[in-house]
Coordinates of C-alpha atoms in Angstrom, one line a residue:
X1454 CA 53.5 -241.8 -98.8
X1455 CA 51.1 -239.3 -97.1
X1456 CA 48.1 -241.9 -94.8
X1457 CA 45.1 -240.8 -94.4
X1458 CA 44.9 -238.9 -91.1
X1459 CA 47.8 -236.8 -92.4
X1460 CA 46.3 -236.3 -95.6
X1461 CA 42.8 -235.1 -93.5
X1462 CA 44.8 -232.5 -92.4
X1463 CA 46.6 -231.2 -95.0
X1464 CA 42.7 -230.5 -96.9
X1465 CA 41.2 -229.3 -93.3
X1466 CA 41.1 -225.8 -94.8
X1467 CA 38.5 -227.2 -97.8
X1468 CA 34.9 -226.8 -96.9
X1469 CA 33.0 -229.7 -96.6
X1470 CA 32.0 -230.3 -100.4
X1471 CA 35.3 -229.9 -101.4
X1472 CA 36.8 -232.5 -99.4
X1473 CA 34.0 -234.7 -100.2
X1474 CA 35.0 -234.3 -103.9
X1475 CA 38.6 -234.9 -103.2
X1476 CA 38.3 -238.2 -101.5
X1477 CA 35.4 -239.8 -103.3
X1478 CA 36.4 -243.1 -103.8
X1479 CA 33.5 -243.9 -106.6
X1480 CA 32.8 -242.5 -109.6
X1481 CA 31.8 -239.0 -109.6
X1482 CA 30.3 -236.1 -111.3
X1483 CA 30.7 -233.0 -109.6
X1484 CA 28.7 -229.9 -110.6
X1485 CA 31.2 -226.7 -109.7
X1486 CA 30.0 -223.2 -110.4
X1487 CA 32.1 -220.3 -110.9
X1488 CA 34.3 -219.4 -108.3
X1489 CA 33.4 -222.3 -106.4
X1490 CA 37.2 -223.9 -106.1
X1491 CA 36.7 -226.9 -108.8
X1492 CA 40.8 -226.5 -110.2
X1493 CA 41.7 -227.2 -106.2
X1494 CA 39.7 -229.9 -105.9
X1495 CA 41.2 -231.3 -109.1
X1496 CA 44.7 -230.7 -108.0
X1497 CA 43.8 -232.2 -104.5
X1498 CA 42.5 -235.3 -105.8
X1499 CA 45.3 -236.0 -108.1
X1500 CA 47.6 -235.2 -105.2
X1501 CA 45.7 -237.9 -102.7
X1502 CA 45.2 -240.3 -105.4
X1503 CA 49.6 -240.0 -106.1
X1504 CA 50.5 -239.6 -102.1
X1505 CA 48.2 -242.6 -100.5
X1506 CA 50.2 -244.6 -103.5
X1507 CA 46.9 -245.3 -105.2
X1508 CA 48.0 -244.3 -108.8
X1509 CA 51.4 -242.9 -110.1
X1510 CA 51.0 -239.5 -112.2
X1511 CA 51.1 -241.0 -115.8
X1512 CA 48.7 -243.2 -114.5
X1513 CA 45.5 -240.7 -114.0
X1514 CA 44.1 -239.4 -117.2
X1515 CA 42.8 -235.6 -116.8
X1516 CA 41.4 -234.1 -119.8
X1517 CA 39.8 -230.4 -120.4
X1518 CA 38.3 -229.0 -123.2
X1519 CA 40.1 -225.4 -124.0
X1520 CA 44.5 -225.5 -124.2
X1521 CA 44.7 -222.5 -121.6
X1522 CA 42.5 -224.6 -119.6
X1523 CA 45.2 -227.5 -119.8
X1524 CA 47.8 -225.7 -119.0
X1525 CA 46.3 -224.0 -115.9
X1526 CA 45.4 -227.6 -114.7
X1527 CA 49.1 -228.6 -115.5
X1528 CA 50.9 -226.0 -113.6
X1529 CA 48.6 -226.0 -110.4
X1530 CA 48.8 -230.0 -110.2
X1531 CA 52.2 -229.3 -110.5
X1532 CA 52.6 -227.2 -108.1
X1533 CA 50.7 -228.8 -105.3
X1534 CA 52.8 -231.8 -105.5
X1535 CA 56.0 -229.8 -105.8
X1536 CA 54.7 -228.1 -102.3
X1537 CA 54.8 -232.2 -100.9
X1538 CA 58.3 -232.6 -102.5
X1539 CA 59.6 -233.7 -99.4
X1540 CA 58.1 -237.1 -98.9
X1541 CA 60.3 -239.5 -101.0
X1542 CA 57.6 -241.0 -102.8
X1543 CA 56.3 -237.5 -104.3
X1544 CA 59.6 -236.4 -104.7
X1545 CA 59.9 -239.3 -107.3
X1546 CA 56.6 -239.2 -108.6
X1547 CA 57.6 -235.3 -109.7
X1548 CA 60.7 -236.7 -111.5
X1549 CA 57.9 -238.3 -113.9
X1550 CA 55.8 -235.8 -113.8
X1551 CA 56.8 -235.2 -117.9
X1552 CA 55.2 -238.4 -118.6
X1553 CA 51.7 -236.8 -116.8
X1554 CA 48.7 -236.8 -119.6
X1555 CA 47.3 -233.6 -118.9
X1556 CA 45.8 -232.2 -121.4
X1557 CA 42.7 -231.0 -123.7
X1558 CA 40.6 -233.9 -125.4
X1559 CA 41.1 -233.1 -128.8
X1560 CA 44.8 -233.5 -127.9
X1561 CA 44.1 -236.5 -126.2
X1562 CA 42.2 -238.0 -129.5
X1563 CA 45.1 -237.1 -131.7
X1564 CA 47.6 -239.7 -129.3
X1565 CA 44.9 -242.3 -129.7
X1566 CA 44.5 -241.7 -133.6
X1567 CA 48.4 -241.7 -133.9
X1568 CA 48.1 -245.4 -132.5
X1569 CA 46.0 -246.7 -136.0
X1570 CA 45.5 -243.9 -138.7
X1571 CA 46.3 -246.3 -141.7
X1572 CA 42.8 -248.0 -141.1
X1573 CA 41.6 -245.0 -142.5
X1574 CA 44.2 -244.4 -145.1
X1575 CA 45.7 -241.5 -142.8
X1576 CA 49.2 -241.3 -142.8
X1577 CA 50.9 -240.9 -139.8
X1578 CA 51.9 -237.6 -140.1
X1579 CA 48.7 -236.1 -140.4
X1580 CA 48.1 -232.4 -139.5
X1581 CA 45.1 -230.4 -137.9
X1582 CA 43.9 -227.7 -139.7
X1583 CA 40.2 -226.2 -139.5
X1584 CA 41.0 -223.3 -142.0
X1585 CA 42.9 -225.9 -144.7
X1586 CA 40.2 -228.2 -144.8
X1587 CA 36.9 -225.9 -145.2
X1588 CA 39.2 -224.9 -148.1
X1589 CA 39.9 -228.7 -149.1
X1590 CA 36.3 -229.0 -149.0
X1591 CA 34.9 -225.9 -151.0
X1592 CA 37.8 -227.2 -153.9
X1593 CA 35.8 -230.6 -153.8
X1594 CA 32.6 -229.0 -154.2
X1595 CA 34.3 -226.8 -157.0
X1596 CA 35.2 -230.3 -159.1
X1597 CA 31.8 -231.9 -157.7
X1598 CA 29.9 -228.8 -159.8
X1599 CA 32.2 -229.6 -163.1
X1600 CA 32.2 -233.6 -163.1
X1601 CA 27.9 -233.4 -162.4
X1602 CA 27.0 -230.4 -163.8
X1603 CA 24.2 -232.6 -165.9
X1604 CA 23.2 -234.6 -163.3
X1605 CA 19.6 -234.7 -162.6
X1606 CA 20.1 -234.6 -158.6
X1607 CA 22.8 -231.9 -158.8
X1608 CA 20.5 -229.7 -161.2
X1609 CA 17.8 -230.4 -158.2
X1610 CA 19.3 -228.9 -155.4
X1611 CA 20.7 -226.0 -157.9
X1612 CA 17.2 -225.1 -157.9
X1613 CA 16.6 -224.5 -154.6
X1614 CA 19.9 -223.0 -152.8
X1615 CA 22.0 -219.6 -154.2
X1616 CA 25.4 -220.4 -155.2
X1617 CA 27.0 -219.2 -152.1
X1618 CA 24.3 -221.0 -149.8
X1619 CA 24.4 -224.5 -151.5
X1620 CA 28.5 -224.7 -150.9
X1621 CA 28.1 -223.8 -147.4
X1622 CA 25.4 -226.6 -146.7
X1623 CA 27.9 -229.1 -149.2
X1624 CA 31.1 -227.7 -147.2
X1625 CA 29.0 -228.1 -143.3
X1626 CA 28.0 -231.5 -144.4
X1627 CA 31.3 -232.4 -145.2
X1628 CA 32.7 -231.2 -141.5
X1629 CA 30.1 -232.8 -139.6
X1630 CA 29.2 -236.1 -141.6
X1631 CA 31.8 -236.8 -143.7
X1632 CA 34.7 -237.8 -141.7
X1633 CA 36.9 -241.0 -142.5
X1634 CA 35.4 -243.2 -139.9
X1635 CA 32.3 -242.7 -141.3
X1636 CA 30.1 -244.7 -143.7
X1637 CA 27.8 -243.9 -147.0
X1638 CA 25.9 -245.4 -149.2
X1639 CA 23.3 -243.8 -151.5
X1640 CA 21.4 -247.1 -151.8
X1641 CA 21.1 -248.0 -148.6
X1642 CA 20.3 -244.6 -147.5
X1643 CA 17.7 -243.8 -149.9
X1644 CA 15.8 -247.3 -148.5
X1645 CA 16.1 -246.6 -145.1
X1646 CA 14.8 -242.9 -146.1
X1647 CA 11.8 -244.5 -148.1
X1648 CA 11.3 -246.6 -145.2
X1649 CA 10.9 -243.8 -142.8
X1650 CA 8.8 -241.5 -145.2
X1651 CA 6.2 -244.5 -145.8
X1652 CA 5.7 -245.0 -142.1
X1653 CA 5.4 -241.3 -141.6
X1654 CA 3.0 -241.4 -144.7
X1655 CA 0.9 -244.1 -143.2
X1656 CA 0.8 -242.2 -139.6
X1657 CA -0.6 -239.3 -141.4
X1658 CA -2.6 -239.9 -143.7
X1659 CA -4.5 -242.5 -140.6
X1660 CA -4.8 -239.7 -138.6
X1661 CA -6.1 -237.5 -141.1
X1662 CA -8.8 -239.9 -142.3
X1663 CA -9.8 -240.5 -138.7
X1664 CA -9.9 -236.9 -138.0
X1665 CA -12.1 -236.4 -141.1
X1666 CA -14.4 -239.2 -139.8
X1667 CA -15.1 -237.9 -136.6
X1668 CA -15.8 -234.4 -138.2
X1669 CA -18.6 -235.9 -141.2
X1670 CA -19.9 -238.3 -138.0
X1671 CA -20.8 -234.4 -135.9
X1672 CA -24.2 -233.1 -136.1
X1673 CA -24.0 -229.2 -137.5
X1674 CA -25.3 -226.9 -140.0
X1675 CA -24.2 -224.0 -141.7
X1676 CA -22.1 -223.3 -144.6
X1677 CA -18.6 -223.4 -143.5
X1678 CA -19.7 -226.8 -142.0
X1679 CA -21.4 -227.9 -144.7
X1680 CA -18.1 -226.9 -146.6
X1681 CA -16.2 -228.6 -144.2
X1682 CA -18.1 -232.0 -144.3
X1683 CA -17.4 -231.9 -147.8
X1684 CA -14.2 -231.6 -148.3
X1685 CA -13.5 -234.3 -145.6
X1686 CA -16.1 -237.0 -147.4
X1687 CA -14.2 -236.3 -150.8
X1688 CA -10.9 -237.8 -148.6
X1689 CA -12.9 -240.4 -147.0
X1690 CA -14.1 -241.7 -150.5
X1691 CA -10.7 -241.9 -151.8
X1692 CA -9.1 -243.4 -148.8
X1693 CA -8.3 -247.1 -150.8
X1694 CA -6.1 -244.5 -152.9
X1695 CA -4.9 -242.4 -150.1
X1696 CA -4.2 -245.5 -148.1
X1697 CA -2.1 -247.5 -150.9
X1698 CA -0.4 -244.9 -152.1
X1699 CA 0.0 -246.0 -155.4
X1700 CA -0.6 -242.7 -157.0
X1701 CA 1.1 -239.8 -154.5
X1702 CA 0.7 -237.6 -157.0
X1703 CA -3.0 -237.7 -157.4
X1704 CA -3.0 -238.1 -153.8
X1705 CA -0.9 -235.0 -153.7
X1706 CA -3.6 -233.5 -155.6
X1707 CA -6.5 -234.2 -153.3
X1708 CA -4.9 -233.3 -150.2
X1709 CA -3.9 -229.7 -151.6
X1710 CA -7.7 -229.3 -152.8
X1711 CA -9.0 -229.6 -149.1
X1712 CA -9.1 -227.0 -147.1
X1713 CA -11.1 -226.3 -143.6
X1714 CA -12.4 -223.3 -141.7
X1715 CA -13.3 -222.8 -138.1
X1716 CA -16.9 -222.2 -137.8
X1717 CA -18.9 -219.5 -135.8
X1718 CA -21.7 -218.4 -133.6
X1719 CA -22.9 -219.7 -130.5
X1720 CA -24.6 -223.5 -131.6
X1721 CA -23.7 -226.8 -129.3
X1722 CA -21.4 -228.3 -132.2
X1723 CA -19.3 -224.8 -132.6
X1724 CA -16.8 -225.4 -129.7
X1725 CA -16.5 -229.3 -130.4
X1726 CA -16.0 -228.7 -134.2
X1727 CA -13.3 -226.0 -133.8
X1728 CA -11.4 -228.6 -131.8
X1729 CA -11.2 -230.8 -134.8
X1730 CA -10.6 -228.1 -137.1
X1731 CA -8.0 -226.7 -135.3
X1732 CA -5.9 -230.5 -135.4
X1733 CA -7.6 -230.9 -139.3
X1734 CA -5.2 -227.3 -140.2
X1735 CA -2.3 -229.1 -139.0
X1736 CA -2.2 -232.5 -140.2
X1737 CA -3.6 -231.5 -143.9
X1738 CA 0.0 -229.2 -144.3
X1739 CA 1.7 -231.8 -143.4
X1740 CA 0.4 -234.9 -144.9
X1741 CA 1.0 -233.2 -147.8
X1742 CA 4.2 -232.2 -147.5
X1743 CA 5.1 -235.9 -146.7
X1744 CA 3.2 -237.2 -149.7
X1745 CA 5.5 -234.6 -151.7
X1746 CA 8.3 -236.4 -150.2
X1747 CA 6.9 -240.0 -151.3
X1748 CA 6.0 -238.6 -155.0
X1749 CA 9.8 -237.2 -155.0
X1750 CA 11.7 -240.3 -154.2
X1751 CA 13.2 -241.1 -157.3
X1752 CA 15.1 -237.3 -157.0
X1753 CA 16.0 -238.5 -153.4
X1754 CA 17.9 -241.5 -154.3
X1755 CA 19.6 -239.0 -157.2
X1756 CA 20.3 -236.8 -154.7
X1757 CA 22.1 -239.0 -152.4
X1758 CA 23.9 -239.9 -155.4
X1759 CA 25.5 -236.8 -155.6
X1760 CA 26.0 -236.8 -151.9
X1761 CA 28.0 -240.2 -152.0
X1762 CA 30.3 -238.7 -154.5
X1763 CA 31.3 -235.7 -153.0
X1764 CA 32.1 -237.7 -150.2
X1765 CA 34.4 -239.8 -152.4
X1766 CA 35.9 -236.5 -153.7
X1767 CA 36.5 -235.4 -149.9
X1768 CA 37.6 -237.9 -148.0
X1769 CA 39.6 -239.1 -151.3
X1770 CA 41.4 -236.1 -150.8
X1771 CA 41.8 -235.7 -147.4
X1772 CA 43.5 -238.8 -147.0
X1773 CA 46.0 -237.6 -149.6
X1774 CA 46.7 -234.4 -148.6
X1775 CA 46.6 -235.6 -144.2
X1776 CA 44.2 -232.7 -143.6
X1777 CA 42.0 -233.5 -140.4
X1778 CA 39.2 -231.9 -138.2
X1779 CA 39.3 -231.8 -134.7
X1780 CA 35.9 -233.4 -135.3
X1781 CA 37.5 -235.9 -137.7
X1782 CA 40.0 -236.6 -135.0
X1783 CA 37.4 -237.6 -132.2
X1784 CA 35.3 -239.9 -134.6
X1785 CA 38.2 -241.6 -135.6
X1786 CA 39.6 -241.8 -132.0
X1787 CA 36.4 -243.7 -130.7
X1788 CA 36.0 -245.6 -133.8
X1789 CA 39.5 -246.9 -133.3
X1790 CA 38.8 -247.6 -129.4
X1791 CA 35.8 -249.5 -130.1
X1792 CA 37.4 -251.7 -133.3
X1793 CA 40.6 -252.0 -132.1
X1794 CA 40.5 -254.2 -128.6
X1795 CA 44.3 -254.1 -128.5
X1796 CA 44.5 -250.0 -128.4
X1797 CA 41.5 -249.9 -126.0
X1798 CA 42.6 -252.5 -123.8
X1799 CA 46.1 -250.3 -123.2
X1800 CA 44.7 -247.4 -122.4
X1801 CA 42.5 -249.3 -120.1
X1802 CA 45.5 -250.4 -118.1
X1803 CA 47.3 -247.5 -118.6
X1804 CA 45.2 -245.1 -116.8
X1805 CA 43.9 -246.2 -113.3
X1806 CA 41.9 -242.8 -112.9
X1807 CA 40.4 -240.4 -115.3
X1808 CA 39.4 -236.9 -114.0
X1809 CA 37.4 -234.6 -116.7
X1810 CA 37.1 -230.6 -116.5
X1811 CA 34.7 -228.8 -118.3
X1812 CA 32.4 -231.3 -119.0
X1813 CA 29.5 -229.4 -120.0
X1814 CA 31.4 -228.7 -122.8
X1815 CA 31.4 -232.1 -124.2
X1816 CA 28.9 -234.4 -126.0
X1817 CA 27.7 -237.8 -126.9
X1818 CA 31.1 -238.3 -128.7
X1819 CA 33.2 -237.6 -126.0
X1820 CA 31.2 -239.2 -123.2
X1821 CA 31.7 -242.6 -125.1
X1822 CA 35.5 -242.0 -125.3
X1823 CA 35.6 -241.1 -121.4
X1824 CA 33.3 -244.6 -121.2
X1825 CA 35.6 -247.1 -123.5
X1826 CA 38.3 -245.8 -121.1
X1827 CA 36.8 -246.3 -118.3
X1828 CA 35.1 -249.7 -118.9
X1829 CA 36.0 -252.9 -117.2
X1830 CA 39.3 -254.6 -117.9
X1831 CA 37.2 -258.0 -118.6
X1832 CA 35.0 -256.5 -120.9
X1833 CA 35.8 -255.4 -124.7
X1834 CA 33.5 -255.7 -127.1
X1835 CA 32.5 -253.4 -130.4
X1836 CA 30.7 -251.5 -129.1
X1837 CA 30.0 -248.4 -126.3
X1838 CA 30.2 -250.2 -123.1
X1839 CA 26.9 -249.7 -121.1
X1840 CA 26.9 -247.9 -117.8
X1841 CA 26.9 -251.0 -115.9
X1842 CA 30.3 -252.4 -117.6
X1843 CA 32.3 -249.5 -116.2
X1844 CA 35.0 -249.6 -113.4
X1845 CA 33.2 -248.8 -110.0
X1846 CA 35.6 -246.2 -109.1
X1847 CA 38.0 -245.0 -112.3
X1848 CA 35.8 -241.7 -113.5
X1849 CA 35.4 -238.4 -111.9
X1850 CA 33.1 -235.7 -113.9
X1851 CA 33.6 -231.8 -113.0
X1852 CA 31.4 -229.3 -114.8
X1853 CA 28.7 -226.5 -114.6
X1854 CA 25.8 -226.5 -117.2
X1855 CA 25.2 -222.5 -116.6
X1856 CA 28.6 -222.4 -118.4
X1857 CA 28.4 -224.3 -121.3
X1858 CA 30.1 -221.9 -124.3
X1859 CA 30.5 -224.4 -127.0
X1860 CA 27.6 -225.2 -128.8
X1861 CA 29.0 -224.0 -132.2
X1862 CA 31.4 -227.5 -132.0
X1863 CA 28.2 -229.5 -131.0
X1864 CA 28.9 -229.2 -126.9
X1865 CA 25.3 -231.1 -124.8
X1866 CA 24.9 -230.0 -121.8
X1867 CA 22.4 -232.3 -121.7
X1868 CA 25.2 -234.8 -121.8
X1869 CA 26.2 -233.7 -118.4
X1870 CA 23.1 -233.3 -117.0
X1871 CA 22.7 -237.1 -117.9
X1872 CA 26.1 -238.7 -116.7
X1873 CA 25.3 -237.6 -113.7
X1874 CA 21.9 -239.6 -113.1
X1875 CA 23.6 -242.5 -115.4
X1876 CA 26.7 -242.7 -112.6
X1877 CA 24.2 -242.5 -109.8
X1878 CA 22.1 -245.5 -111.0
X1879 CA 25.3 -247.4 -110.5
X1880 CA 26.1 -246.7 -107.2
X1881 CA 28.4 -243.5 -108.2
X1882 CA 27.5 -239.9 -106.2
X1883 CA 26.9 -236.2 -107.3
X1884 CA 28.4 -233.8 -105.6
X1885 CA 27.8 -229.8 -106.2
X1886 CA 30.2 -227.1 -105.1
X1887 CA 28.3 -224.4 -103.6
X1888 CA 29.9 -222.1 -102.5
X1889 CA 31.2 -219.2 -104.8
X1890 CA 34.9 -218.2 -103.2
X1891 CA 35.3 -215.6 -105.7
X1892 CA 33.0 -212.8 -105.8
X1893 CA 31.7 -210.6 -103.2
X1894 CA 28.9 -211.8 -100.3
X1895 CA 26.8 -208.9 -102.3
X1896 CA 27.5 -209.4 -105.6
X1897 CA 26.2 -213.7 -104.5
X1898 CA 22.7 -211.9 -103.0
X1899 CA 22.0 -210.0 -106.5
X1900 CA 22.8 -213.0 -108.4
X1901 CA 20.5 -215.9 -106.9
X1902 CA 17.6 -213.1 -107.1
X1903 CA 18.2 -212.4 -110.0
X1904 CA 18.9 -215.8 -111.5
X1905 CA 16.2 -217.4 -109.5
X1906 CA 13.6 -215.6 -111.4
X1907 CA 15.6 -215.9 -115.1
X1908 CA 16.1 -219.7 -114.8
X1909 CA 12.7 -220.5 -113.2
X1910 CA 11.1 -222.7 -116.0
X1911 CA 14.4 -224.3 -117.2
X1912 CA 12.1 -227.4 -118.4
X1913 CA 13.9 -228.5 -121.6
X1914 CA 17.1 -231.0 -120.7
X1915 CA 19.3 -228.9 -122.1
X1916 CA 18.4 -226.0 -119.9
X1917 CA 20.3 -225.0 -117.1
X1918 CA 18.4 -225.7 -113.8
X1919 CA 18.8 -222.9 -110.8
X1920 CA 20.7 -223.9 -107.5
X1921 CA 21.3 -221.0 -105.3
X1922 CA 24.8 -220.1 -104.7
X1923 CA 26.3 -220.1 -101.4
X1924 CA 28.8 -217.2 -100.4
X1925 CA 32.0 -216.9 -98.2
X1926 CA 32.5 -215.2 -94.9
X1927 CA 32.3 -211.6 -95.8
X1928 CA 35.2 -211.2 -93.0
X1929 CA 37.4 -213.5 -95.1

């Protein structure tokens, strides 16, 4: 057992952020750019959480995202309690250091699906395989095209995609949607899409007839405006039709007759009219296009026909042949954790902390498997347990948004950008890591001009926001 004032000592040599970090004692999302020490603060944590006797080293769960990241993680946490193996307690604590769960998420997902596949119809011995099943999926495709070649719906889509172009969006659709925790069903789907495209119908076509109505209400002259005028009355005079929508395709019709120009020359009303024209030119397009959608839904609810059984075909398959995604993996993992109170409520006791690297790299997904984990021992319901029902002290976030990589398997950044104002509201901290240990006092300068004038209107959440990088002593 190392106390406290010992341990002070042993992590003088941090700088002030760092030592924060390491003995935080709520949960905490740390924001670490490059070269800035994060991996040390990691293995300094772990080590204080094991040597004040707060938490044995199977008990703290750290996760990463990429395997060479795990293993780096692994060996320097190793290390640093190997350089403490002469206090009796660490000494022990490195004789179970095999029973340590260090390792990426994905890996981590696969030990929690192993606890329950057969809820899914997964055997046991189920394999990973990216490769094997976008070619598990084209062969589904293959025997979808021979068993509904006549299918109206199937014909439909045929129609509007090249060969090679509709298999990819049938194959993508299958690796991001279809997974065996999900759910299907064409009838539900196509009401709850008829739902959505009446209310977008309504929204339009209301603004439309109100735009219309404060145009015919303007005093003008000229024939454009004249023109213009007309075209709006003949929608204003049909808007019992437009409004009911019993015919879309003689609505249809009437919106792809109208058609509005800007006006010119210098009169009072030019300026004024424009305005409305300009918002006229938008909503036209696309109340059509909507009322397209409306006239279309019998082909919608055919299509998700052929949609539900191409799923069939998939996951049918998939369970036979035991050939998972990584994505697969993580929907069934939090399905499992959510469903399953008895799963969830072990690894609830099991881990006392959870540390995270990489965490920009993660998304929605992930965040609620970190949260289950992490949520209160009295609490367990189906469901992702809200901010508020998480342990006060259990999770510790390290990340930087500038280096989020992996978009293409659907990492947010906006994800950590928000857990960090989520833990906050609680009572958690933010802490960032500012000073970059690794490149030269110079090299630091040229980069925050630089990057100060790149990153200057990062507005969109899920752009990286500048902070100014601190540098070492150019002596050291």
């Amino acid at each position: 057992m190392i106390d406290a004032d010992t341990f002070s000592k042993i992590v003088f040599h941090l700088d002030e952020h760092q030592r924060d970090a390491v003995n935080c004692d709520v949960n905490c999302v740390v924001s670490a750019g490059a070269g800035s020490g994060k991996t040390t603060v990691l293995a300094f944590r772990f080590l204080r959480l094991v040597a004040q006797g707060r938490a044995h080293v199977d008990e703290i769960l750290t996760l990463t995202f990429s395997r060479s990241a795990a293993a780096e993680m692994h060996q320097r946490i190793h290390l640093k309690l190997h350089e403490f193996q002469h206090d009796p307690d660490i000494h022990e604590e490195l004789s179970r250091f095999s029973d340590a769960t260090i390792t990426t998420i994905d890996a981590f997902c696969s030990q929690v699906v192993t606890a329950d596949p057969t809820r899914y119809g997964i055997a046991g011995s189920f394999i990973t395989d990216e490769d094997a099943n976008r070619d598990m999926a084209e062969s589904c495709f293959h025997l979808l095209a021979s068993q509904m070649e006549d299918h109206p719906g199937l014909r439909f889509i045929a129609k509007l995609y090249a060969p090679e172009d509709l298999l990819n969006l049938f194959v993508t659709l299958a690796q991001q949607r279809f997974h065996p925790a999900s759910t299907f069903d064409a009838a539900e789907q196509t009401e709850m899409l008829n739902r959505f495209l009446r209310g977008l119908y309504d929204e339009q076509i209301g603004t439309l007839l109100h735009q219309a109505q404060h145009l015919v209400q303007m005093t003008g002259s000229g024939k454009v405006f004249e023109n213009n005028c007309r075209a709006m009355r003949s929608l204003l005079d049909a808007q019992s039709m437009l409004i009911a929508a019993d015919s879309p395709s003689e609505a249809l019709a009437l919106l792809e007759s109208c058609s509005v120009r800007k006006c010119t020359g210098k009169a009072d009303f030019v300026p004024l009219c424009n305005q409305i024209i300009e918002q006229l030119q938008c909503t036209l397009p696309l109340a059509a296009t909507v009322c397209a959608a409306v006239r279309d839904a019998d082909i919608l609810q055919m299509l998700y026909e052929v949609l539900q059984r191409y799923r069939e075909l998939y996951l049918s398959t998939k369970r036979e042949r035991g050939i998972l995604t990584f994505n697969d993996i993580a929907q069934m993992a939090r399905d499992i954790l959510i469903h399953n109170h008895a799963v969830r409520s072990w690894y609830k006791r099991k881990f006392r902390f959870i540390m995270v690297d990489e965490f920009q790299d993660t998304n929605d997904l992930q965040k609620d498997l970190v949260y289950l984990l992490a949520e209160h021992m009295q609490h367990c319901n189906a469901t992702i347990p809200d901010i508020r029902c998480l342990s006060p002290d259990k999770l510790f976030f390290v990340g930087d948004e500038k280096q989020s990589i992996y978009r293409f398997r659907g990492a947010d950044v906006t994800v950590f950008k928000s857990i960090g104002e989520e833990i906050a509201s609680i009572g958690g901290r933010t802490i960032s890591l500012r000073c970059n240990y690794r490149s030269e006092p110079a090299l630091i300068d040229y980069f925050n001009e630089l990057f100060e004038r790149v990153m200057e209107d990062a507005s969109e959440a899920y752009e990286a926001v500048f902070e100014r990088l601190e540098s070492r002593d150019p002596k050291k």
